[in-house]
mmCIF file of C-alpha atoms and ligand atoms in Angstrom:
data_model
loop_
_atom_site.group_PDB
_atom_site.id
_atom_site.type_symbol
_atom_site.label_atom_id
_atom_site.label_comp_id
_atom_site.label_asym_id
_atom_site.label_seq_id
_atom_site.Cartn_x
_atom_site.Cartn_y
_atom_site.Cartn_z
ATOM 1 C CA UNK A 1011 21.643 16.815 22.899
ATOM 2 C CA UNK A 1012 22.851 18.664 19.665
ATOM 3 C CA UNK A 1013 25.911 16.719 18.575
ATOM 4 C CA UNK A 1014 24.369 13.654 18.342
ATOM 5 C CA UNK A 1015 21.411 14.811 16.611
ATOM 6 C CA UNK A 1016 23.470 16.226 14.065
ATOM 7 C CA UNK A 1017 24.775 12.935 13.200
ATOM 8 C CA UNK A 1018 22.083 11.505 13.540
ATOM 9 C CA UNK A 1019 20.970 14.002 10.859
ATOM 10 C CA UNK A 1020 24.068 13.756 9.269
ATOM 11 C CA UNK A 1021 24.327 10.230 8.896
ATOM 12 C CA UNK A 1022 20.795 9.846 7.265
ATOM 13 C CA UNK A 1023 21.370 12.440 4.696
ATOM 14 C CA UNK A 1024 24.811 10.159 3.716
ATOM 15 C CA UNK A 1025 22.498 6.886 4.287
ATOM 16 C CA UNK A 1026 21.777 5.725 0.695
ATOM 17 C CA UNK A 1027 26.168 6.211 -0.345
ATOM 18 C CA UNK A 1028 26.753 5.076 3.031
ATOM 19 C CA UNK A 1029 25.029 1.848 2.067
ATOM 20 C CA UNK A 1030 25.985 1.423 -0.784
ATOM 21 C CA UNK A 1031 29.941 1.769 0.821
ATOM 22 C CA UNK A 1032 28.907 -0.796 3.697
ATOM 23 C CA UNK A 1033 27.543 -3.287 1.722
ATOM 24 C CA UNK A 1034 30.955 -3.192 -1.183
ATOM 25 C CA UNK A 1035 32.875 -3.478 2.434
ATOM 26 C CA UNK A 1036 31.419 -5.999 3.839
ATOM 27 C CA UNK A 1037 31.706 -7.704 -0.184
ATOM 28 C CA UNK A 1038 35.671 -6.978 0.299
ATOM 29 C CA UNK A 1039 35.483 -8.570 3.661
ATOM 30 C CA UNK A 1040 33.606 -12.115 2.574
ATOM 31 C CA UNK A 1041 35.886 -12.223 -0.478
ATOM 32 C CA UNK A 1042 38.917 -11.362 2.080
ATOM 33 C CA UNK A 1043 37.845 -13.355 4.086
ATOM 34 C CA UNK A 1044 37.514 -16.499 1.569
ATOM 35 C CA UNK A 1045 40.225 -16.105 0.256
ATOM 36 C CA UNK A 1046 42.233 -16.735 3.389
ATOM 37 C CA UNK A 1047 40.318 -19.697 4.868
ATOM 38 C CA UNK A 1048 41.285 -21.386 1.410
ATOM 39 C CA UNK A 1049 44.621 -19.797 1.860
ATOM 40 C CA UNK A 1050 45.696 -23.222 2.667
ATOM 41 C CA UNK A 1051 44.823 -24.452 -0.412
ATOM 42 C CA UNK A 1052 45.229 -21.674 -2.544
ATOM 43 C CA UNK A 1053 49.333 -22.476 -1.239
ATOM 44 C CA UNK A 1054 49.042 -25.782 -1.974
ATOM 45 C CA UNK A 1055 48.168 -25.186 -5.421
ATOM 46 C CA UNK A 1056 51.249 -22.231 -6.005
ATOM 47 C CA UNK A 1057 53.850 -25.068 -4.588
ATOM 48 C CA UNK A 1058 51.933 -27.082 -7.284
ATOM 49 C CA UNK A 1059 51.105 -26.264 -10.786
ATOM 50 C CA UNK A 1060 48.257 -25.103 -10.816
ATOM 51 C CA UNK A 1061 48.463 -22.883 -13.982
ATOM 52 C CA UNK A 1062 50.124 -25.328 -15.909
ATOM 53 C CA UNK A 1063 49.064 -27.931 -17.549
ATOM 54 C CA UNK A 1064 51.071 -30.799 -15.856
ATOM 55 C CA UNK A 1065 49.496 -31.973 -12.157
ATOM 56 C CA UNK A 1066 52.241 -33.874 -9.632
ATOM 57 C CA UNK A 1067 49.547 -36.624 -9.199
ATOM 58 C CA UNK A 1068 48.107 -39.324 -11.259
ATOM 59 C CA UNK A 1069 45.254 -41.459 -9.845
ATOM 60 C CA UNK A 1070 44.255 -44.289 -11.618
ATOM 61 C CA UNK A 1071 40.905 -46.794 -11.051
ATOM 62 C CA UNK A 1072 41.130 -49.751 -11.791
ATOM 63 C CA UNK A 1073 37.552 -50.263 -13.178
ATOM 64 C CA UNK A 1074 35.779 -53.586 -14.626
ATOM 65 C CA UNK A 1075 35.109 -53.858 -17.967
ATOM 66 C CA UNK A 1076 31.673 -53.480 -18.159
ATOM 67 C CA UNK A 1077 30.623 -51.521 -15.132
ATOM 68 C CA UNK A 1078 30.114 -48.305 -17.440
ATOM 69 C CA UNK A 1079 27.091 -46.883 -14.880
ATOM 70 C CA UNK A 1080 30.087 -46.929 -11.730
ATOM 71 C CA UNK A 1081 33.381 -45.190 -14.084
ATOM 72 C CA UNK A 1082 29.824 -42.222 -14.482
ATOM 73 C CA UNK A 1083 29.435 -42.342 -10.503
ATOM 74 C CA UNK A 1084 33.001 -41.704 -9.481
ATOM 75 C CA UNK A 1085 33.913 -39.193 -12.671
ATOM 76 C CA UNK A 1086 30.362 -37.727 -10.893
ATOM 77 C CA UNK A 1087 31.414 -37.834 -7.171
ATOM 78 C CA UNK A 1088 35.119 -37.069 -5.861
ATOM 79 C CA UNK A 1089 36.919 -36.422 -9.374
ATOM 80 C CA UNK A 1090 34.152 -34.183 -9.958
ATOM 81 C CA UNK A 1091 33.859 -32.565 -6.660
ATOM 82 C CA UNK A 1092 38.157 -32.339 -5.860
ATOM 83 C CA UNK A 1093 38.861 -31.724 -9.640
ATOM 84 C CA UNK A 1094 39.137 -27.757 -9.290
ATOM 85 C CA UNK A 1095 43.003 -27.971 -6.691
ATOM 86 C CA UNK A 1096 44.712 -28.668 -10.306
ATOM 87 C CA UNK A 1097 46.312 -31.611 -7.728
ATOM 88 C CA UNK A 1098 46.220 -34.346 -10.098
ATOM 89 C CA UNK A 1099 45.069 -36.129 -13.292
ATOM 90 C CA UNK A 1100 42.550 -39.152 -12.926
ATOM 91 C CA UNK A 1101 41.691 -42.168 -15.253
ATOM 92 C CA UNK A 1102 40.203 -45.265 -15.128
ATOM 93 C CA UNK A 1103 42.097 -48.404 -16.228
ATOM 94 C CA UNK A 1104 40.659 -50.706 -18.096
ATOM 95 C CA UNK A 1105 41.260 -53.998 -19.100
ATOM 96 C CA UNK A 1106 39.528 -56.242 -21.410
ATOM 97 C CA UNK A 1107 39.780 -59.076 -25.086
ATOM 98 C CA UNK A 1108 36.024 -58.937 -25.205
ATOM 99 C CA UNK A 1109 34.744 -57.484 -28.630
ATOM 100 C CA UNK A 1110 31.224 -57.235 -27.866
ATOM 101 C CA UNK A 1111 32.756 -54.462 -25.660
ATOM 102 C CA UNK A 1112 36.166 -52.888 -26.539
ATOM 103 C CA UNK A 1113 33.997 -50.733 -29.279
ATOM 104 C CA UNK A 1114 31.983 -49.742 -26.554
ATOM 105 C CA UNK A 1115 35.048 -49.059 -24.168
ATOM 106 C CA UNK A 1116 37.154 -46.790 -26.454
ATOM 107 C CA UNK A 1117 33.224 -45.054 -27.485
ATOM 108 C CA UNK A 1118 33.137 -44.503 -23.783
ATOM 109 C CA UNK A 1119 36.570 -42.572 -24.067
ATOM 110 C CA UNK A 1120 35.809 -40.636 -27.025
ATOM 111 C CA UNK A 1121 33.233 -39.022 -25.004
ATOM 112 C CA UNK A 1122 35.454 -38.290 -21.679
ATOM 113 C CA UNK A 1123 39.319 -38.972 -22.426
ATOM 114 C CA UNK A 1124 39.797 -41.059 -19.535
ATOM 115 C CA UNK A 1125 40.647 -44.657 -20.201
ATOM 116 C CA UNK A 1126 43.826 -46.333 -19.965
ATOM 117 C CA UNK A 1127 42.757 -49.575 -22.356
ATOM 118 C CA UNK A 1128 44.639 -52.923 -21.711
ATOM 119 C CA UNK A 1129 43.449 -54.895 -24.550
ATOM 120 C CA UNK A 1130 45.979 -57.468 -23.878
ATOM 121 C CA UNK A 1131 44.901 -58.560 -20.946
ATOM 122 C CA UNK A 1132 41.570 -59.996 -20.381
ATOM 123 C CA UNK A 1133 39.298 -58.867 -17.635
ATOM 124 C CA UNK A 1134 38.902 -61.525 -14.577
ATOM 125 C CA UNK A 1135 39.305 -61.822 -10.854
ATOM 126 C CA UNK A 1136 42.411 -63.232 -10.920
ATOM 127 C CA UNK A 1137 43.829 -60.229 -13.800
ATOM 128 C CA UNK A 1138 42.691 -57.586 -11.213
ATOM 129 C CA UNK A 1139 44.343 -58.620 -8.319
ATOM 130 C CA UNK A 1140 47.324 -60.088 -9.557
ATOM 131 C CA UNK A 1141 48.717 -58.462 -12.599
ATOM 132 C CA UNK A 1142 46.548 -55.641 -13.426
ATOM 133 C CA UNK A 1143 48.003 -52.695 -11.857
ATOM 134 C CA UNK A 1144 51.510 -53.373 -13.078
ATOM 135 C CA UNK A 1145 50.486 -53.572 -16.266
ATOM 136 C CA UNK A 1146 48.672 -50.102 -16.168
ATOM 137 C CA UNK A 1147 51.834 -48.757 -13.537
ATOM 138 C CA UNK A 1148 54.165 -50.249 -16.379
ATOM 139 C CA UNK A 1149 52.486 -48.001 -19.418
ATOM 140 C CA UNK A 1150 51.987 -44.877 -17.805
ATOM 141 C CA UNK A 1151 55.563 -44.786 -16.841
ATOM 142 C CA UNK A 1152 56.667 -45.470 -19.635
ATOM 143 C CA UNK A 1153 54.992 -42.492 -20.869
ATOM 144 C CA UNK A 1154 51.855 -43.769 -22.165
ATOM 145 C CA UNK A 1155 49.315 -41.678 -20.658
ATOM 146 C CA UNK A 1156 49.596 -38.056 -22.503
ATOM 147 C CA UNK A 1157 53.103 -38.930 -22.631
ATOM 148 C CA UNK A 1158 53.147 -37.539 -19.053
ATOM 149 C CA UNK A 1159 55.149 -37.919 -16.276
ATOM 150 C CA UNK A 1160 54.130 -37.179 -12.491
ATOM 151 C CA UNK A 1161 55.185 -36.913 -9.232
ATOM 152 C CA UNK A 1162 53.271 -39.588 -7.904
ATOM 153 C CA UNK A 1163 50.791 -42.281 -9.166
ATOM 154 C CA UNK A 1164 47.528 -44.156 -6.810
ATOM 155 C CA UNK A 1165 46.102 -47.462 -7.867
ATOM 156 C CA UNK A 1166 42.240 -46.661 -6.469
ATOM 157 C CA UNK A 1167 39.543 -49.077 -6.093
ATOM 158 C CA UNK A 1168 36.257 -48.523 -8.151
ATOM 159 C CA UNK A 1169 34.761 -48.993 -5.203
ATOM 160 C CA UNK A 1170 36.915 -46.500 -2.180
ATOM 161 C CA UNK A 1171 35.633 -43.282 -2.157
ATOM 162 C CA UNK A 1172 38.491 -40.655 -1.847
ATOM 163 C CA UNK A 1173 39.386 -36.975 -1.042
ATOM 164 C CA UNK A 1174 42.475 -36.248 -2.605
ATOM 165 C CA UNK A 1175 43.083 -32.614 -2.122
ATOM 166 C CA UNK A 1176 43.119 -33.875 2.027
ATOM 167 C CA UNK A 1177 45.795 -36.499 0.851
ATOM 168 C CA UNK A 1178 47.825 -34.348 -0.891
ATOM 169 C CA UNK A 1179 48.038 -31.314 1.940
ATOM 170 C CA UNK A 1180 48.928 -34.015 4.907
ATOM 171 C CA UNK A 1181 50.899 -36.709 3.017
ATOM 172 C CA UNK A 1182 51.953 -35.424 -0.041
ATOM 173 C CA UNK A 1183 52.275 -31.796 -0.197
ATOM 174 C CA UNK A 1184 55.495 -31.117 2.176
ATOM 175 C CA UNK A 1185 57.413 -33.598 -0.194
ATOM 176 C CA UNK A 1186 57.359 -31.558 -3.044
ATOM 177 C CA UNK A 1187 59.724 -29.810 -1.506
ATOM 178 C CA UNK A 1188 62.948 -31.587 -1.087
ATOM 179 C CA UNK A 1189 64.980 -31.614 -3.295
ATOM 180 C CA UNK A 1190 65.255 -35.200 -3.936
ATOM 181 C CA UNK A 1191 61.917 -36.531 -4.797
ATOM 182 C CA UNK A 1192 63.175 -37.883 -7.749
ATOM 183 C CA UNK A 1193 65.030 -40.342 -5.491
ATOM 184 C CA UNK A 1194 62.222 -40.489 -3.372
ATOM 185 C CA UNK A 1195 60.439 -44.429 -2.577
ATOM 186 C CA UNK A 1196 57.240 -43.328 -1.415
ATOM 187 C CA UNK A 1197 54.968 -45.729 -0.207
ATOM 188 C CA UNK A 1198 51.766 -44.675 1.761
ATOM 189 C CA UNK A 1199 48.421 -46.304 2.458
ATOM 190 C CA UNK A 1200 46.741 -48.108 5.347
ATOM 191 C CA UNK A 1201 48.864 -50.666 7.031
ATOM 192 C CA UNK A 1202 48.673 -54.643 4.771
ATOM 193 C CA UNK A 1203 51.510 -55.196 6.412
ATOM 194 C CA UNK A 1204 50.720 -57.808 9.170
ATOM 195 C CA UNK A 1205 49.413 -60.091 6.235
ATOM 196 C CA UNK A 1206 51.525 -59.541 3.987
ATOM 197 C CA UNK A 1207 54.980 -59.723 6.168
ATOM 198 C CA UNK A 1208 56.420 -57.041 5.098
ATOM 199 C CA UNK A 1209 55.359 -53.203 4.216
ATOM 200 C CA UNK A 1210 52.716 -53.561 2.307
ATOM 201 C CA UNK A 1211 49.553 -51.340 1.370
ATOM 202 C CA UNK A 1212 45.903 -52.476 1.556
ATOM 203 C CA UNK A 1213 44.963 -53.018 -2.024
ATOM 204 C CA UNK A 1214 42.134 -50.314 -2.255
ATOM 205 C CA UNK A 1215 43.959 -47.552 -2.202
ATOM 206 C CA UNK A 1216 47.534 -46.451 -2.532
ATOM 207 C CA UNK A 1217 49.862 -43.681 -3.401
ATOM 208 C CA UNK A 1218 53.665 -44.970 -4.773
ATOM 209 C CA UNK A 1219 56.403 -42.668 -5.938
ATOM 210 C CA UNK A 1220 56.886 -42.264 -9.792
ATOM 211 C CA UNK A 1221 60.093 -43.519 -9.222
ATOM 212 C CA UNK A 1222 58.977 -46.525 -6.946
ATOM 213 C CA UNK A 1223 56.309 -47.078 -8.884
ATOM 214 C CA UNK A 1224 59.074 -47.359 -11.887
ATOM 215 C CA UNK A 1225 61.231 -49.460 -9.820
ATOM 216 C CA UNK A 1226 58.018 -51.892 -9.239
ATOM 217 C CA UNK A 1227 57.421 -52.498 -12.015
ATOM 218 C CA UNK A 1228 60.615 -53.336 -13.332
ATOM 219 C CA UNK A 1229 60.936 -55.887 -10.866
ATOM 220 C CA UNK A 1230 57.724 -57.079 -11.899
ATOM 221 C CA UNK A 1231 58.566 -57.525 -15.415
ATOM 222 C CA UNK A 1232 62.088 -59.624 -13.973
ATOM 223 C CA UNK A 1233 59.411 -62.478 -12.531
ATOM 224 C CA UNK A 1234 60.077 -65.488 -14.725
ATOM 225 C CA UNK A 1235 56.650 -66.764 -14.005
ATOM 226 C CA UNK A 1236 53.881 -64.279 -13.849
ATOM 227 C CA UNK A 1237 51.304 -67.699 -12.511
ATOM 228 C CA UNK A 1238 53.148 -67.785 -9.517
ATOM 229 C CA UNK A 1239 52.978 -64.083 -8.962
ATOM 230 C CA UNK A 1240 51.137 -63.348 -5.500
ATOM 231 C CA UNK A 1241 48.142 -60.878 -4.601
ATOM 232 C CA UNK A 1242 48.952 -57.392 -5.910
ATOM 233 C CA UNK A 1243 48.440 -55.398 -2.247
ATOM 234 C CA UNK A 1244 51.480 -57.722 -1.154
ATOM 235 C CA UNK A 1245 53.676 -57.947 -3.930
ATOM 236 C CA UNK A 1246 53.787 -54.066 -4.217
ATOM 237 C CA UNK A 1247 55.849 -54.323 -0.882
ATOM 238 C CA UNK A 1248 57.325 -58.494 -1.923
ATOM 239 C CA UNK A 1249 59.306 -57.038 -4.873
ATOM 240 C CA UNK A 1250 61.052 -54.123 -3.486
ATOM 241 C CA UNK A 1251 62.411 -56.171 -0.188
ATOM 242 C CA UNK A 1252 62.856 -59.303 -1.428
ATOM 243 C CA UNK A 1253 64.992 -57.494 -4.178
ATOM 244 C CA UNK A 1254 66.668 -55.376 -0.913
ATOM 245 C CA UNK A 1255 65.375 -52.294 -2.160
ATOM 246 C CA UNK A 1256 64.667 -49.999 0.575
ATOM 247 C CA UNK A 1257 61.480 -47.495 0.477
ATOM 248 C CA UNK A 1258 59.109 -45.825 2.542
ATOM 249 C CA UNK A 1259 55.839 -46.901 3.566
ATOM 250 C CA UNK A 1260 53.976 -43.831 5.108
ATOM 251 C CA UNK A 1261 50.919 -45.548 7.055
ATOM 252 C CA UNK A 1262 47.741 -42.872 6.736
ATOM 253 C CA UNK A 1263 46.159 -42.434 9.528
ATOM 254 C CA UNK A 1264 43.211 -45.170 10.246
ATOM 255 C CA UNK A 1265 40.819 -42.540 11.995
ATOM 256 C CA UNK A 1266 40.722 -41.565 8.546
ATOM 257 C CA UNK A 1267 39.156 -44.665 6.801
ATOM 258 C CA UNK A 1268 37.022 -47.246 6.763
ATOM 259 C CA UNK A 1269 34.208 -49.752 4.811
ATOM 260 C CA UNK A 1270 31.169 -48.391 4.387
ATOM 261 C CA UNK A 1271 28.662 -51.463 5.517
ATOM 262 C CA UNK A 1272 24.723 -51.739 6.904
ATOM 263 C CA UNK A 1273 21.875 -52.618 5.528
ATOM 264 C CA UNK A 1274 19.935 -50.705 2.538
ATOM 265 C CA UNK A 1275 19.832 -46.713 4.035
ATOM 266 C CA UNK A 1276 21.916 -47.343 7.355
ATOM 267 C CA UNK A 1277 25.247 -47.158 6.426
ATOM 268 C CA UNK A 1278 27.673 -47.920 8.973
ATOM 269 C CA UNK A 1279 31.919 -47.352 9.230
ATOM 270 C CA UNK A 1280 33.780 -50.468 10.414
ATOM 271 C CA UNK A 1281 37.214 -50.816 10.468
ATOM 272 C CA UNK A 1282 38.988 -52.261 6.933
ATOM 273 C CA UNK A 1283 40.097 -54.934 8.079
ATOM 274 C CA UNK A 1284 37.633 -57.484 8.935
ATOM 275 C CA UNK A 1285 38.685 -58.702 12.478
ATOM 276 C CA UNK A 1286 38.223 -55.033 13.236
ATOM 277 C CA UNK A 1287 35.102 -53.401 14.952
ATOM 278 C CA UNK A 1288 32.385 -51.703 14.060
ATOM 279 C CA UNK A 1289 32.761 -47.799 14.698
ATOM 280 C CA UNK A 1290 29.310 -46.712 14.276
ATOM 281 C CA UNK A 1291 27.495 -44.037 11.875
ATOM 282 C CA UNK A 1292 28.672 -42.218 8.989
ATOM 283 C CA UNK A 1293 27.884 -39.132 10.956
ATOM 284 C CA UNK A 1294 29.486 -39.658 13.501
ATOM 285 C CA UNK A 1295 33.129 -40.226 12.014
ATOM 286 C CA UNK A 1296 35.149 -36.754 12.446
ATOM 287 C CA UNK A 1297 37.699 -36.769 9.288
ATOM 288 C CA UNK A 1298 37.418 -38.949 6.610
ATOM 289 C CA UNK A 1299 39.681 -39.020 3.431
ATOM 290 C CA UNK A 1300 39.412 -42.869 2.385
ATOM 291 C CA UNK A 1301 36.335 -45.107 2.608
ATOM 292 C CA UNK A 1302 36.099 -48.387 0.264
ATOM 293 C CA UNK A 1303 33.806 -51.533 -0.494
ATOM 294 C CA UNK A 1304 31.065 -49.515 -1.425
ATOM 295 C CA UNK A 1305 30.050 -52.118 -3.857
ATOM 296 C CA UNK A 1306 26.348 -50.966 -3.873
ATOM 297 C CA UNK A 1307 25.600 -47.689 -5.422
ATOM 298 C CA UNK A 1308 23.465 -46.851 -2.358
ATOM 299 C CA UNK A 1309 26.240 -47.183 -0.062
ATOM 300 C CA UNK A 1310 27.778 -44.581 -2.461
ATOM 301 C CA UNK A 1311 25.548 -41.726 -2.861
ATOM 302 C CA UNK A 1312 25.119 -42.743 0.996
ATOM 303 C CA UNK A 1313 28.479 -41.426 0.853
ATOM 304 C CA UNK A 1314 28.689 -38.921 -0.659
ATOM 305 C CA UNK A 1315 26.647 -36.493 0.406
ATOM 306 C CA UNK A 1316 29.144 -36.265 3.188
ATOM 307 C CA UNK A 1317 31.686 -34.751 1.064
ATOM 308 C CA UNK A 1318 31.722 -31.583 -0.365
ATOM 309 C CA UNK A 1319 34.614 -29.710 -2.551
ATOM 310 C CA UNK A 1320 35.987 -28.970 1.302
ATOM 311 C CA UNK A 1321 36.004 -32.608 2.436
ATOM 312 C CA UNK A 1322 34.284 -34.430 4.542
ATOM 313 C CA UNK A 1323 31.357 -32.757 6.230
ATOM 314 C CA UNK A 1324 30.868 -33.868 9.350
ATOM 315 C CA UNK A 1325 26.924 -34.414 10.796
ATOM 316 C CA UNK A 1326 25.316 -32.079 8.320
ATOM 317 C CA UNK A 1327 27.945 -29.054 8.970
ATOM 318 C CA UNK A 1328 31.463 -28.180 7.307
ATOM 319 C CA UNK A 1329 34.261 -30.496 9.266
ATOM 320 C CA UNK A 1330 37.566 -29.573 9.439
ATOM 321 C CA UNK A 1331 38.724 -27.393 6.675
ATOM 322 C CA UNK A 1332 41.785 -27.952 4.072
ATOM 323 C CA UNK A 1333 45.205 -27.648 6.031
HETATM 324 C C1 NAG B 877 51.741 -19.769 -12.171
HETATM 325 O O1 NAG B 877 51.222 -18.807 -11.196
HETATM 326 C C2 NAG B 877 52.227 -18.139 -10.185
HETATM 327 C C3 NAG B 877 51.920 -17.997 -8.913
HETATM 328 O O2 NAG B 877 50.791 -17.529 -9.463
HETATM 329 C C4 NAG B 877 52.917 -17.266 -11.525
HETATM 330 O O3 NAG B 877 54.445 -16.544 -10.849
HETATM 331 C C5 NAG B 877 53.844 -17.579 -12.594
HETATM 332 O O4 NAG B 877 54.190 -17.106 -13.150
HETATM 333 C C6 NAG B 877 52.401 -18.533 -13.211
HETATM 334 N N1 NAG B 877 52.709 -19.053 -14.140
HETATM 335 C C7 NAG B 877 52.406 -19.609 -15.825
HETATM 336 C C8 NAG B 877 53.036 -20.622 -16.059
HETATM 337 O O5 NAG B 877 51.191 -19.003 -15.690
HETATM 338 C C1 NAG B 878 41.572 -42.222 -24.361
HETATM 339 O O1 NAG B 878 40.909 -41.003 -24.260
HETATM 340 C C2 NAG B 878 42.615 -40.288 -24.629
HETATM 341 C C3 NAG B 878 42.049 -38.978 -24.586
HETATM 342 O O2 NAG B 878 41.725 -38.178 -26.316
HETATM 343 C C4 NAG B 878 43.491 -41.023 -25.268
HETATM 344 O O3 NAG B 878 44.984 -40.209 -24.891
HETATM 345 C C5 NAG B 878 43.454 -42.146 -25.459
HETATM 346 O O4 NAG B 878 44.753 -42.680 -25.976
HETATM 347 C C6 NAG B 878 42.240 -43.082 -25.193
HETATM 348 N N1 NAG B 878 42.533 -44.203 -25.002
HETATM 349 C C7 NAG B 878 41.737 -45.400 -25.364
HETATM 350 C C8 NAG B 878 42.068 -46.663 -25.489
HETATM 351 O O5 NAG B 878 41.287 -44.822 -27.192
HETATM 352 C C1 NAG B 879 24.109 -34.175 14.819
HETATM 353 O O1 NAG B 879 23.875 -32.908 15.537
HETATM 354 C C2 NAG B 879 23.064 -32.656 16.261
HETATM 355 C C3 NAG B 879 22.706 -31.279 16.471
HETATM 356 O O2 NAG B 879 24.814 -30.453 17.530
HETATM 357 C C4 NAG B 879 22.818 -33.617 17.770
HETATM 358 O O3 NAG B 879 21.944 -32.944 18.679
HETATM 359 C C5 NAG B 879 23.126 -35.250 16.837
HETATM 360 O O4 NAG B 879 23.476 -35.752 18.259
HETATM 361 C C6 NAG B 879 24.150 -34.675 16.414
HETATM 362 N N1 NAG B 879 23.911 -37.106 15.515
HETATM 363 C C7 NAG B 879 24.907 -37.307 15.389
HETATM 364 C C8 NAG B 879 25.052 -38.615 15.518
HETATM 365 O O5 NAG B 879 26.252 -36.714 16.033
#
């Protein structure tokens, strides 16, 4: 009986100090734990240039010239949510020849510094879906964006919401270790092959290795008459295919991607290709890296609620952590 009493007394005397030690210990454990659970992200960052000024990946949102509001939504949602990872730069490609809009777009860029302006191309549906992406790939691969070069470049539609960290970890990070990255010809997207009759991406989001983007824009430049050019997404595949140039098409997991449809307030996941089925409410989706067809603002805002900086949050709790 005496021993337990004795230790109880000692413990009581020590309590104020022990309390501080225990708190310190718990804090340390928490710090260690969180750094462990983010270790994969840290690994990503140490193998990519976290502490240099040059991220390896350039994401380009193709944006309609007058859609100032959508650009704000993009900046304030997925771009700012994931930007801390330092794996990507994000810019908007805007085309316009409109003398009223041009000064406004330049003003916008004075504030945000993230607009690549193609002021030699009108902003029409036709240009956006046929030539604009090739024009902005051409500009950036010629070092027109702050003189930088990257390993990968992506085109993103302004109604696509993406999680670049998870896409990086799953599909791109590994390729950075390959010595042959410069020769690498990667095309990463949802497959559009059935429609385009060659391995080709879905236009709302695709990633090319830098060299492949250069090759494709060279082939685009060599076209005799651009009026005959096909739909952009197919052409991304057709240019190299028709020139007999090899590339590697990697198809993203279809489970990770869907269109967002539904009536106001009821966002529903649907397979991206129109002839495929509805999948159900967003909260039923397990893992998501890429959502599209969110022209309506309410969809964008509904989807935003499903993401935090670790990615997709499933049914109010954290989804799978970044791996
Ligand atoms: C970047 O971080 C790595 C790993 O933390 C370190 O070894 C390296 O010296 C750092 N480089 C610069 C330029 O700060
Ligand atoms: C937009 O701002 C960036 C960063 O300051 C700059 O590099 C770029 O040339 C600007 N673009 C236009 C169209 O002014
Ligand atoms: C969300 O989780 C709760 C509690 O785990 C569950 O009862 C509910 O059915 C889930 N909702 C959906 C849509 O999966």
